[in-house]
Structures are given as C-alpha cells and as structure tokens.
Short mmCIF file of C-alpha atoms in Angstrom, two decimals:
data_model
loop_
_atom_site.label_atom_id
_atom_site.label_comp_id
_atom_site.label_asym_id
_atom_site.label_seq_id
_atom_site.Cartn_x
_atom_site.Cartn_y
_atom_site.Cartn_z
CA UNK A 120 -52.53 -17.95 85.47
CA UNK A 121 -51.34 -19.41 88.86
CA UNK A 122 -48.13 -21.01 88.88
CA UNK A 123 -46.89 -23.16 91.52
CA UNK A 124 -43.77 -21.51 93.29
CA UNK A 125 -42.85 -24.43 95.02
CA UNK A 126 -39.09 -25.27 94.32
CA UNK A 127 -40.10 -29.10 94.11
CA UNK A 128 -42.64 -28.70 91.97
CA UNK A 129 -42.72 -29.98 88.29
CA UNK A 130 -42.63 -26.64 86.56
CA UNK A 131 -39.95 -24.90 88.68
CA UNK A 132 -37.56 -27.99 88.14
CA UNK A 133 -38.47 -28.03 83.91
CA UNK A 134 -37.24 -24.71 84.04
CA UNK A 135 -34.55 -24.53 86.45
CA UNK A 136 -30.42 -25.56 85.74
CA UNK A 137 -30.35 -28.86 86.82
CA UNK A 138 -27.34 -30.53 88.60
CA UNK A 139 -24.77 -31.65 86.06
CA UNK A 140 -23.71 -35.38 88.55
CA UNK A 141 -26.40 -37.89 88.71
CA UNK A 142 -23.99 -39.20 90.88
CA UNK A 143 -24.40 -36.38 93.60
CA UNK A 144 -27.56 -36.02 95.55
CA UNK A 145 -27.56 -32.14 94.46
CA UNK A 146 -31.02 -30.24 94.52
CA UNK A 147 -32.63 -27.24 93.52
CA UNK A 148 -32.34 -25.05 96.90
CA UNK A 149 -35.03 -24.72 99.32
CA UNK A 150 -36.40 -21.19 99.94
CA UNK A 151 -33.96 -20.20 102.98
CA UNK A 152 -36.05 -17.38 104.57
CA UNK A 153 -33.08 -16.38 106.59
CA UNK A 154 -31.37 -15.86 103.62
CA UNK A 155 -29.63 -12.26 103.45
CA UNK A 156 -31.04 -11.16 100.11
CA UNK A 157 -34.76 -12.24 98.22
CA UNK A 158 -34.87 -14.85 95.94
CA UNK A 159 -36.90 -14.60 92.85
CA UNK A 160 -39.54 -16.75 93.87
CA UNK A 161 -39.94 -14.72 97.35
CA UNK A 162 -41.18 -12.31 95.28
CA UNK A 163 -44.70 -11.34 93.51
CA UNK A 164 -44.30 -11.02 89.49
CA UNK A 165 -47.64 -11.07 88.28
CA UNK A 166 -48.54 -7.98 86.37
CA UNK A 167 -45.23 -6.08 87.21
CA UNK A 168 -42.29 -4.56 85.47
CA UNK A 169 -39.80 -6.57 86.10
CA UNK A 170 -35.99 -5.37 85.43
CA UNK A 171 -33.41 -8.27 84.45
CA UNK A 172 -29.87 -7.77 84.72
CA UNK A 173 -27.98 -10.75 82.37
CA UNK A 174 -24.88 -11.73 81.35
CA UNK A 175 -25.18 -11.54 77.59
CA UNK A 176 -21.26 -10.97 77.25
CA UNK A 177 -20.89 -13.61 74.59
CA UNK A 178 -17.96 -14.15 72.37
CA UNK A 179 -18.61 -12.52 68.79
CA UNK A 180 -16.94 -13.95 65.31
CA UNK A 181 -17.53 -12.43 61.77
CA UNK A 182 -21.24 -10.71 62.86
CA UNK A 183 -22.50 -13.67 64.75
CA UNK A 184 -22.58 -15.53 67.63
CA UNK A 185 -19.66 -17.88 68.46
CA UNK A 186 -21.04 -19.40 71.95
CA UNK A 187 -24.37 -19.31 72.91
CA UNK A 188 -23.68 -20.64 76.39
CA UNK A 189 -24.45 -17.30 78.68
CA UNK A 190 -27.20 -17.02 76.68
CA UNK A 191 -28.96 -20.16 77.64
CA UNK A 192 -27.70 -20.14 81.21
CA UNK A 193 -30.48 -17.40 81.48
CA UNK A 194 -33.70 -18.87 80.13
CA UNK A 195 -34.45 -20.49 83.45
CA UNK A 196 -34.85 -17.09 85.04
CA UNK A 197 -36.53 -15.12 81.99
CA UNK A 198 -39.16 -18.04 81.19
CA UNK A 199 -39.61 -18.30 85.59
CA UNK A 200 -40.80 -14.11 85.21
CA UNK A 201 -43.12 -14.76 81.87
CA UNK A 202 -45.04 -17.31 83.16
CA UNK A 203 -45.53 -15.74 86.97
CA UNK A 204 -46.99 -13.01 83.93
CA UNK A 205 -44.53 -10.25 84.50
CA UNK A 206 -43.41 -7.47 81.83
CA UNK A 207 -40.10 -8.65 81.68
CA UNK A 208 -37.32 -5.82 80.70
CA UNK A 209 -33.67 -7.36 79.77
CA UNK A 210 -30.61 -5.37 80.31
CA UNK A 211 -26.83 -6.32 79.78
CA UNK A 212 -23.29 -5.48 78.59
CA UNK A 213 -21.33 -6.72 75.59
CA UNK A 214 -17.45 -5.91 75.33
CA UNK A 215 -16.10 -3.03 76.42
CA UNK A 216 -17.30 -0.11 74.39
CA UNK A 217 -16.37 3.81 75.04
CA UNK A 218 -19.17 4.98 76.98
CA UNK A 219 -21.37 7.64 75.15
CA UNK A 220 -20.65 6.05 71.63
CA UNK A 221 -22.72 3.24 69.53
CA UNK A 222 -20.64 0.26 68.02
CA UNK A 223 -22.20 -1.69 66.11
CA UNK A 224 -20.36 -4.54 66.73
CA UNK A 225 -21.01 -4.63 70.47
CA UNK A 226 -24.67 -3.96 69.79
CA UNK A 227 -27.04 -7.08 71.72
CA UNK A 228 -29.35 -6.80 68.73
CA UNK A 229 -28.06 -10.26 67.76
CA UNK A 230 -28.66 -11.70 71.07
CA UNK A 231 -32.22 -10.52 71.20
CA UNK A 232 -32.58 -12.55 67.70
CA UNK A 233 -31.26 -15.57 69.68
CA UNK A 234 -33.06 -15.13 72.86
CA UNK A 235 -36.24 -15.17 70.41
CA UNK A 236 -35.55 -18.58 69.09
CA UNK A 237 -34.53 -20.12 72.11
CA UNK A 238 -38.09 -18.90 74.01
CA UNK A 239 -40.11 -19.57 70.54
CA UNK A 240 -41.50 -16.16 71.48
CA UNK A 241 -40.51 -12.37 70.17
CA UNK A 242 -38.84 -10.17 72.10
CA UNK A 243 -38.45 -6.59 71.37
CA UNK A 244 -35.13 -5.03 70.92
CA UNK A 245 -35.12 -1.00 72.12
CA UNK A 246 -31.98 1.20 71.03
CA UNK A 247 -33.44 4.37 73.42
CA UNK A 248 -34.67 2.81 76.42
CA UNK A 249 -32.91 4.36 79.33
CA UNK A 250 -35.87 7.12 79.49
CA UNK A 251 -38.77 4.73 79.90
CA UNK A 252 -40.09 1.73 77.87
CA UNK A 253 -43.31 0.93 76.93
CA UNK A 254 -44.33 -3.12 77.94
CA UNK A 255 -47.34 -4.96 79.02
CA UNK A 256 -46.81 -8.08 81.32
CA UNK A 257 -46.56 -11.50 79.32
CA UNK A 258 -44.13 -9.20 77.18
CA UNK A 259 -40.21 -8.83 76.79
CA UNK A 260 -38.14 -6.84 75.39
CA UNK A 261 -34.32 -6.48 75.56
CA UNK A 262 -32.38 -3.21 75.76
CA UNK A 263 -29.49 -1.44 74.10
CA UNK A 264 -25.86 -2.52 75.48
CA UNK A 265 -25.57 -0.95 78.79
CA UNK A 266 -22.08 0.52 78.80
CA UNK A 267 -23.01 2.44 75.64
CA UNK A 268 -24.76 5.11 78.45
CA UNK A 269 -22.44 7.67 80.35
CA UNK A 270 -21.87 6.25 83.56
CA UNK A 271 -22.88 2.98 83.88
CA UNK A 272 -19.15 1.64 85.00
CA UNK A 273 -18.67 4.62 87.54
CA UNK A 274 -21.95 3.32 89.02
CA UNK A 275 -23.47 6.60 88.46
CA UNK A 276 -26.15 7.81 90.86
CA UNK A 277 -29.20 9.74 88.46
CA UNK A 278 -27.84 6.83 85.76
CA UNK A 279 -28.46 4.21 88.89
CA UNK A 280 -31.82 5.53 89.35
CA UNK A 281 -33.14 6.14 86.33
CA UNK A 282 -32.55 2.35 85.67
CA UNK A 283 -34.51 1.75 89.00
CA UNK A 284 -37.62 3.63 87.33
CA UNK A 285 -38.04 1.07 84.89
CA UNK A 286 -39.23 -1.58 87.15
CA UNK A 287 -41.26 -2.63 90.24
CA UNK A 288 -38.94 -5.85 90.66
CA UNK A 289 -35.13 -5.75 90.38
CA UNK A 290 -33.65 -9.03 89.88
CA UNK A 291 -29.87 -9.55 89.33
CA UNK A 292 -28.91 -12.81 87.45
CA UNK A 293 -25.55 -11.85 86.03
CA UNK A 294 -22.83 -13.77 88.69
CA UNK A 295 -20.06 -13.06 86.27
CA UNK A 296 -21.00 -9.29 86.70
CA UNK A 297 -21.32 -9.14 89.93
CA UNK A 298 -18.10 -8.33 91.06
CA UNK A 299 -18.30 -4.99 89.53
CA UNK A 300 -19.94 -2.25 91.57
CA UNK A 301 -22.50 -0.73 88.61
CA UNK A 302 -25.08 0.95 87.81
CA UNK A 303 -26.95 -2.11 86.10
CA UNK A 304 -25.77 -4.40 88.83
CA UNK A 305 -24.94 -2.74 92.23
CA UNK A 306 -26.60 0.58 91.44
CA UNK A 307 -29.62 -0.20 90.28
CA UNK A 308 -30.45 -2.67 93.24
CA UNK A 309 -29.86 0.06 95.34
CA UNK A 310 -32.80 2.00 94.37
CA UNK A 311 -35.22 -0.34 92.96
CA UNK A 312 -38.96 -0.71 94.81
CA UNK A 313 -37.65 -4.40 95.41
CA UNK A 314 -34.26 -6.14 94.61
CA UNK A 315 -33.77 -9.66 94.63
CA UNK A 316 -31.72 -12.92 93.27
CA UNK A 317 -32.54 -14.52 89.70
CA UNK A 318 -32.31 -18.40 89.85
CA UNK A 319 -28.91 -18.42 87.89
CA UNK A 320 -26.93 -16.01 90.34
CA UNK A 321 -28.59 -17.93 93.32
CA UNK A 322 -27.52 -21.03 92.18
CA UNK A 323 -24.25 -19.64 91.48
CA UNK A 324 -23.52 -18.73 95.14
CA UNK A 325 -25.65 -21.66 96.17
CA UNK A 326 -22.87 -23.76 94.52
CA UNK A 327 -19.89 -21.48 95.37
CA UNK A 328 -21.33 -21.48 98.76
CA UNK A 329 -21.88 -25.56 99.02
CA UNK A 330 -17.81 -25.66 97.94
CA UNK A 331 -15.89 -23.11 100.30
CA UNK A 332 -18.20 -22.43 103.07
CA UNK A 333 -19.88 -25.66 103.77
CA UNK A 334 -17.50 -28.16 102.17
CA UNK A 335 -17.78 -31.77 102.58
CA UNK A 336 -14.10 -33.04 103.97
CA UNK A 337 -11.55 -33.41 101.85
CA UNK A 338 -11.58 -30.40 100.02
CA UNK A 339 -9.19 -29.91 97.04
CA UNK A 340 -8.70 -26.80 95.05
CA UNK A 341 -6.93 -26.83 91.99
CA UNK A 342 -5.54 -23.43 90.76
CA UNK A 343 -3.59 -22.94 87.51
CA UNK A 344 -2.74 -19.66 85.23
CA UNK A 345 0.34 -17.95 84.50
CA UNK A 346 1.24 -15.71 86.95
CA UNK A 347 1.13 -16.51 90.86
CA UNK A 348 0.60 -12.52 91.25
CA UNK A 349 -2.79 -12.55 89.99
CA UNK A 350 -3.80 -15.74 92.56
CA UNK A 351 -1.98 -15.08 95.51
CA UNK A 352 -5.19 -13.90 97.02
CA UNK A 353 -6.75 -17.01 96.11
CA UNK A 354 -4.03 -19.34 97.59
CA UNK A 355 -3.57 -17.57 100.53
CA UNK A 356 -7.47 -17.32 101.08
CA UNK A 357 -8.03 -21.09 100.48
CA UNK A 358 -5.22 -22.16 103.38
CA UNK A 359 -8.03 -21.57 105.37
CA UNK A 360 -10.45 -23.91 103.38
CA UNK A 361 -8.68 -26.56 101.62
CA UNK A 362 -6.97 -29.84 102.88
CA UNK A 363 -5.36 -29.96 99.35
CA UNK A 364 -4.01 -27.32 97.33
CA UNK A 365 -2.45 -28.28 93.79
CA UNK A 366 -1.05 -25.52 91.51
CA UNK A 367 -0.68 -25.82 87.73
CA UNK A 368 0.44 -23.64 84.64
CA UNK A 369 3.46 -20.72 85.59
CA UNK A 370 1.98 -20.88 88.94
CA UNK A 371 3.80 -24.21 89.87
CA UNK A 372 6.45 -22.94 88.01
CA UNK A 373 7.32 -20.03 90.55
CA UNK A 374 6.67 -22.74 93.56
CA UNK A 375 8.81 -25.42 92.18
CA UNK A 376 11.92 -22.27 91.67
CA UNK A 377 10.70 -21.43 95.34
CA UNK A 378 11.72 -24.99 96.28
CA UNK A 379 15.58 -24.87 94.21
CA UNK A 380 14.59 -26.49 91.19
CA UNK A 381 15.86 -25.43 87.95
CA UNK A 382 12.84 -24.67 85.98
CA UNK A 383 14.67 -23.41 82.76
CA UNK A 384 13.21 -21.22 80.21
CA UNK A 385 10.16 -21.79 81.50
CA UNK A 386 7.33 -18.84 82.50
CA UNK A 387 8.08 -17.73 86.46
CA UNK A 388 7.62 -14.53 88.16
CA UNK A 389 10.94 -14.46 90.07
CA UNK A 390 10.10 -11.84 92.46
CA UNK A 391 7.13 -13.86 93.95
CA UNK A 392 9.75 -16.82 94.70
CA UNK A 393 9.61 -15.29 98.45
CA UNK A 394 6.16 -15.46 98.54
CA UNK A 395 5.67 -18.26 97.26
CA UNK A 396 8.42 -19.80 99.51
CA UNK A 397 6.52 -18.36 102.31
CA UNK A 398 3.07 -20.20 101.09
CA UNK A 399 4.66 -23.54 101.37
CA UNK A 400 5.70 -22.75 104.69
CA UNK A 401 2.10 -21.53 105.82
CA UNK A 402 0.56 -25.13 103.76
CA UNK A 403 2.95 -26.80 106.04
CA UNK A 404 2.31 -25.60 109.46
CA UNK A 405 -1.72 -25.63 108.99
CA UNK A 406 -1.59 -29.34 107.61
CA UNK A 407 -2.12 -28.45 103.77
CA UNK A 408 -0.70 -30.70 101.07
CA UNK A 409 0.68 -28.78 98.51
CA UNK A 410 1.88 -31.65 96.05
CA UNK A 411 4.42 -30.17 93.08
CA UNK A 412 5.24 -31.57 89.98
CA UNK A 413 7.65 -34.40 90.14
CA UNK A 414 7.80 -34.96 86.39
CA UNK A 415 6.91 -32.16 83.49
CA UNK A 416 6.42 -32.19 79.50
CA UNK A 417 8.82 -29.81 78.34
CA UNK A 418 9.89 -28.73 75.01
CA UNK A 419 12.22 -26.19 73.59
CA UNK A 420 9.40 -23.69 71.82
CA UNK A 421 6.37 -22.36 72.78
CA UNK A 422 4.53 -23.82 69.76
CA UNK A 423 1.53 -25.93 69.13
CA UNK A 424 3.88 -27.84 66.76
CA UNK A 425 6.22 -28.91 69.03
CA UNK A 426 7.27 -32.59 70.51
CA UNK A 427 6.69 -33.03 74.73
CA UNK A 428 9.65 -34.81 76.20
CA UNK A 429 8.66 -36.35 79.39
CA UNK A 430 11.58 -35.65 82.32
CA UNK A 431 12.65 -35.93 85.81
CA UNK A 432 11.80 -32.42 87.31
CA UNK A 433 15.44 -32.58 88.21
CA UNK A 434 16.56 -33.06 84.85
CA UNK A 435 15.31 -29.90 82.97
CA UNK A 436 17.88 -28.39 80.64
CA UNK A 437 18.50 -24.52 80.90
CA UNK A 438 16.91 -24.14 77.14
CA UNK A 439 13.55 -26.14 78.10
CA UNK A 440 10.29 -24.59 79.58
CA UNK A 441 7.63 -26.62 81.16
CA UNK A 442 4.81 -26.85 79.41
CA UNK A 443 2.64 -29.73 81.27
CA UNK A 444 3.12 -32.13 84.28
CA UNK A 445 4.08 -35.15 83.58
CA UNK A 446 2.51 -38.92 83.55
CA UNK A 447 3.40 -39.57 87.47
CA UNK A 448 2.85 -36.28 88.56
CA UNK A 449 -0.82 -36.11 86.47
CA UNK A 450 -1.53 -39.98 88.09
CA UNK A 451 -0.99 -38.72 91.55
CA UNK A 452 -3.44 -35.88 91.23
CA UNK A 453 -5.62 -38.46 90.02
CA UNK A 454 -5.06 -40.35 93.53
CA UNK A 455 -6.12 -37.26 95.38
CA UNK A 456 -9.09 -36.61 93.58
CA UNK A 457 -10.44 -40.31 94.22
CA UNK A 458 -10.60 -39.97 98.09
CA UNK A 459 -11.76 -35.62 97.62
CA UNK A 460 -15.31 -35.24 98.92
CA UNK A 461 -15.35 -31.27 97.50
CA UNK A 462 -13.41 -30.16 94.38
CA UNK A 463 -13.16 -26.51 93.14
CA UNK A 464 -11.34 -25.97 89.63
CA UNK A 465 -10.14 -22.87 88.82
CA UNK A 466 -7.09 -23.07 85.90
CA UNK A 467 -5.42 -25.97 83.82
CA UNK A 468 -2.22 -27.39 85.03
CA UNK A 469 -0.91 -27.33 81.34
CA UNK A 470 -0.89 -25.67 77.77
CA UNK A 471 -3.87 -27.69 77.14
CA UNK A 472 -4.35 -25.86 73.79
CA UNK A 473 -1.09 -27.61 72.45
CA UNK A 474 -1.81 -31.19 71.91
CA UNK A 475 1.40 -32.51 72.66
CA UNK A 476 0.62 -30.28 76.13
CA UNK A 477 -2.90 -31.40 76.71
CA UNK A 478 -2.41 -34.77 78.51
CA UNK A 479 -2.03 -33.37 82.18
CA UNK A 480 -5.00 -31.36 82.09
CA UNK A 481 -7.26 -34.09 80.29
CA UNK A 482 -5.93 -36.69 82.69
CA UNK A 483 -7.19 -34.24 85.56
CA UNK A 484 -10.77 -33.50 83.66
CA UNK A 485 -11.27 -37.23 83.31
CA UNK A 486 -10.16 -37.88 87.93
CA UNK A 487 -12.43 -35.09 88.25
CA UNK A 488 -15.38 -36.12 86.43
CA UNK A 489 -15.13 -39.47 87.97
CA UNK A 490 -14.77 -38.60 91.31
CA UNK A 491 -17.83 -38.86 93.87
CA UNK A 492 -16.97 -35.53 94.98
CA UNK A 493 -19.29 -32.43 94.55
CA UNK A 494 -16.96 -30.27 92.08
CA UNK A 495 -17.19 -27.01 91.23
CA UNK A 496 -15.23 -25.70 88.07
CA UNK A 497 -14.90 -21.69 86.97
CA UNK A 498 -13.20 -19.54 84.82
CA UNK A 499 -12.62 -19.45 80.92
CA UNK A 500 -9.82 -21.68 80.41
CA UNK A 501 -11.31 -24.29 82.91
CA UNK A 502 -14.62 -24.45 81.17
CA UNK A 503 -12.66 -24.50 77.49
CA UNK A 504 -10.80 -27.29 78.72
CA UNK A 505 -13.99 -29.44 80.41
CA UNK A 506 -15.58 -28.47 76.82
CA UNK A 507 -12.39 -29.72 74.74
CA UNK A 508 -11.93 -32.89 76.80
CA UNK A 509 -16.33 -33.56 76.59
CA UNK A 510 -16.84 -33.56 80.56
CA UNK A 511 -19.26 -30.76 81.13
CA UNK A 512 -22.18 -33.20 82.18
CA UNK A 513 -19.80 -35.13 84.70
CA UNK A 514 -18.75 -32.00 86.46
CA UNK A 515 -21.50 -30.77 89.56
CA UNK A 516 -21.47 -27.40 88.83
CA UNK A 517 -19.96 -25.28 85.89
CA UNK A 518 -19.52 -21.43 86.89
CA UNK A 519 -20.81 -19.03 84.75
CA UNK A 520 -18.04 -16.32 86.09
CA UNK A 521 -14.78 -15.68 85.56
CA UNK A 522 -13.59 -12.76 88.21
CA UNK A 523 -16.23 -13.17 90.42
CA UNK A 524 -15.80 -16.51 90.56
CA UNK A 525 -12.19 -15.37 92.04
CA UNK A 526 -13.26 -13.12 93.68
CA UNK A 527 -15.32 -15.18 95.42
CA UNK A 528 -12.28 -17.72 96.17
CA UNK A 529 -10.61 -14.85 97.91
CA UNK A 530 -13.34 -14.52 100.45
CA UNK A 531 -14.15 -10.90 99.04
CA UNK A 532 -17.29 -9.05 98.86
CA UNK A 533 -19.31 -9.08 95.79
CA UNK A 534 -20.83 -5.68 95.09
CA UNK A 535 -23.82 -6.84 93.22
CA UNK A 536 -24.55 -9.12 95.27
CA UNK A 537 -24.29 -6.47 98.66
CA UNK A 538 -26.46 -4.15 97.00
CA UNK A 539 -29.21 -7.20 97.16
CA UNK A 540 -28.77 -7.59 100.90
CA UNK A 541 -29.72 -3.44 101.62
CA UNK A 542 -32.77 -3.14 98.96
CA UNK A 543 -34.25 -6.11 100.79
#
C-alpha cells in the first residue's frame, strides 16, 4: 500500500491534530530537514517493528476510564504507523506503581479495550512482553504498564536495551513524559536502530516552540498556582520572553505582600516575599508589565459554599483570604489580551472550582479565546478550567503535558526529547 507522506496531503491532514483557531493561519509543520531529531514521516515504516512510547496516564474512577483525552491525542500517530503497514508495538505508564509488583488497578488492559474501539480494529494486550513479542506488520498490540518492570524510572541500561530489541523504529510521542529521563522514553531512544518524533510530541514542541522561541510580539504569559516556589523558574525564565507577565492564584498573593499590601489570611509563601520583591524589580528594568490585582473576591472560608465579596485590594480584612481577582482587575487582563499577538497559559488566576470563585478565571478563558493571538494553554488545572468554561476549540493549541510543559517554560532540557537528537 503506498501512502502519500506529504504533510499537505489529504490523508496526513485526516489523521493529524488539527489547529484548534480557525482564526489563526496555523498548519501542520513542514518537514524541517535541519531539524535536530527525525520526524515520523522521515522515516520508513513499511514492514517494520515499530516501538511507540504513549502517554496512556489517564485518570481512573471505579474500574473505568474517567477521561479519554490522552488517549485520543494518540490516534494520529498510531493510525500514521498502520497504514505506512508497520507492526506497531504500544508501550506506556499508568500511576505510579512499586516497581517489580502487578496492580491491578494500574494495569493498561482497559486502555487497550479503548484504543480498540476508537481504531475499529483489535489490538492485542501482552502482560510478559519485555522479552520479545510476537507481531506481524498491519498488527498492534499494547504492552503491560511500564513501571511495573525493575528499572524503568532509574533509566536502567540492560532494561533500556532490551526495550530497544523490540523494534527497528523508535518513536517517542509521549510530551508529558518527556521530561523524565527513562528507560521507555530517554533510554530506549538511546539504543534503538532508529529514534525519531511521533506527530503528537512534534506538534507539541512545534507549538511550544511557535510560543517562546519564535513569538509573534506581544507576548503574554499567564502563570497561576499556589506557591511562587514551584514557578520561580518559570517567571524568571520568561523575563527574557514575555512583554507581559500576569500572575494568578497564591502566586500573586506573595507579589502583592512583596509590594506592602495586606493580603490577610490568604495563601503566601512569606519567605519568597524577597524574591519576589526582587522579580518586580528585574520586570521593571527590562520593560516587563507585571500588572497585580487591584481588586480580589475574598471570603472568610475556604469553601465551595461560601459568598465572594468584591473589595479594594487595600481594603482586605486580617480574617479574609483572596480567593479570585476581582471585576476591574479580571477586565484589565481582558485589555491586554486584546492587543497580545502570542499567549501562553499555564495556571488559573482563581479558585475556579468554587463558583462564587470562578468569575476571574472564566472572564480570562473567554479574552483568551477571543483574542487573535496564537495561544498556547498547559497544565491540568488550565485545561480543567478551558474544559469547565467550554473553550477548548477557541484556544490554538491545548498541551498535552503538565511538567514538561514547565519544564519547557524554564528553558530546560527535555531528556526524551535529547535522547532523539543522539540516536539520529
């Protein structure tokens, strides 16, 4: 069967993610030969053994599947190998099992059910697979959880390798995963006959890539969470990237005490004040807008049940906690977003969970998704919130990763993606 392998052609485009903004003139990449690591299509599939590394790390309630998402987010990839007629060979984690012991609960025998329906087509499940698996191309199977073998998160060597045996083509897909130097992502790449990029993780760093390294001008990051310790990185790294920087959740909390105001009860990490005082002053001397909160929900109790009063950031009462920003403050993020050319979304500005809490982040899904910008939005409480507030097809490009899309943000290295660029 000859396929065409041209990325404009009709069949690569049926089968690859499309661009979420019909809005944004956003296409499938072009084969970049200069590229620093092989893309699936650079690579011959027909009639070989062909090793996929997914993400198959899908939420779990009462013995079935609560989000299929990750799941799907792979077919473009799997059904790209079947029809090129390669034996395609599945591998993934679920959860974090002990290594060395079965649990039933974190076994991917329920996702190779799924992945059956969604390609109307069987595919094998095999418990005992690390010692060689039987296949014949036009076939796929899907293997055991990989973190139930010895070694697989030390990025064992012999584990590494023997994982390498099973194939003649390599091809990493899992993004999320690829922060984590291991044997099915980093290790394996290492010693396979060929390693190269499945369409998801390419169009994963295509997009991550298209937003921080090649950004249209203005470029505004928004970064929320609860602690300004676990994003420092991030905001320090995107100084250097970013004409706009807003901060939401406990993060703004820490820079608003960093700038005298009496926050309250409210979540802050009170020794990174200083650095956070010192990240205002470094935003102010390279030009970078860092716009805080000038009005906040707040409320009493940390409770789904409880009423948002709307104040004056100056006004909060000792025995409040800030729980959302506020009408003005959520209308001039709004303003920003209008003239933004680039947005990347990592973390709600709110408790967005809390209806009472829920208006500043909505109000920001809603500027987002109607701004001409190219936007780029990662993370699990980002994509619950685009989900909860129905935005998901107005958004350029939803991120499949959580850490590496972080990681990422912070400029670093991504080990399964390095081990792509030496088995090239």
């Amino acid at each position: 069967m000859l396929i065409d392998l041209n990325v404009n052609s009709a069949f690569f485009k049926n089968i690859f993610i499309q661009p979420r903004r019909k809005s944004e003139n956003y296409t499938v990449p072009k084969v970049d030969k200069m590229s620093n690591y092989l893309k699936l299509f650079d690579v011959k599939l027909k009639n070989q053994r062909v090793l996929i590394r997914e993400d198959f790390n899908v939420p779990m309630k009462d013995g079935k599947i609560a989000d299929d998402t990750r799941i799907r987010a792979t077919i473009p990839t799997i059904e790209f190998a079947l029809h090129a007629g390669a034996a395609v060979i599945l591998m993934s984690h679920l959860g974090r099992p002990t290594e060395n012991q079965f649990d039933a609960q974190l076994s991917l025998k329920l996702v190779a059910e799924k992945l059956s329906a969604l390609l109307s087509r069987p595919v094998k499940f095999i418990s005992d697979w690390i010692d060689g698996i039987e296949i014949n191309s036009g076939e796929i199977v899907l293997c055991e959880n990989v973190r139930f073998l010895s070694g697989e998160k030390a990025c064992d060597e012999n584990l590494s390798k023997k994982m390498a045996a099973l194939c003649d083509v390599f091809v990493m897909d899992a993004f999320a995963t690829a922060h984590r130097a291991e044997s099915s992502t980093a290790g394996v790449a290492k010693f396979a006959k060929q390693s190269c990029a499945g369409l998801l993780l390419d169009a994963e760093l295509t997009a991550l890539s298209k937003a921080l390294k090649n950004p249209k001008n203005p470029v505004v990051a928004i970064v929320g969470g609860s602690k300004v310790s676990t994003k420092m990185e991030v905001l320090e790294h995107l100084l250097d990237k970013v004409n706009v920087l807003i901060v939401g959740g406990g993060i703004a909390n820490t820079f608003l005490a960093a700038q005298n105001n009496a926050v309250g009860n409210s979540l802050i990490e009170k020794d990174w004040i200083d650095a956070a005082k010192k990240l205002l002053e470094k935003a102010a001397k390279k030009n970078v807008l860092i716009p805080l909160p000038v009005d906040v929900a707040v409320a009493k109790n940390f409770s789904a049940s409880s009423s948002a009063v709307i104040k004056s950031i100056h006004d909060v009462q000792s025995d409040e906690m800030i729980l959302d920003v506020g009408p003005k403050t959520a209308a001039s993020y709004a303003d920003i977003m209008k003239s933004a050319k680039t947005i990347v979304w990592n973390g709600p500005v709110g408790v967005f969970e809390f209806p009472a809490f829920s208006a500043g982040t909505k109000a920001l899904s809603y500027a987002i998704a109607n701004s001409d910008a190219f936007s780029i939005a990662g993370g699990g409480d980002t994509l619950s919130a685009i989900a909860q507030f129905h935005v998901q097809d107005k958004i350029s490009y939803l991120s499949t990763g959580g850490g590496a899309f972080l990681e990422f943000m912070e400029g670093k290295q991504l080990p399964g993606v390095e081990a792509l660029y030496v088995n090239r």
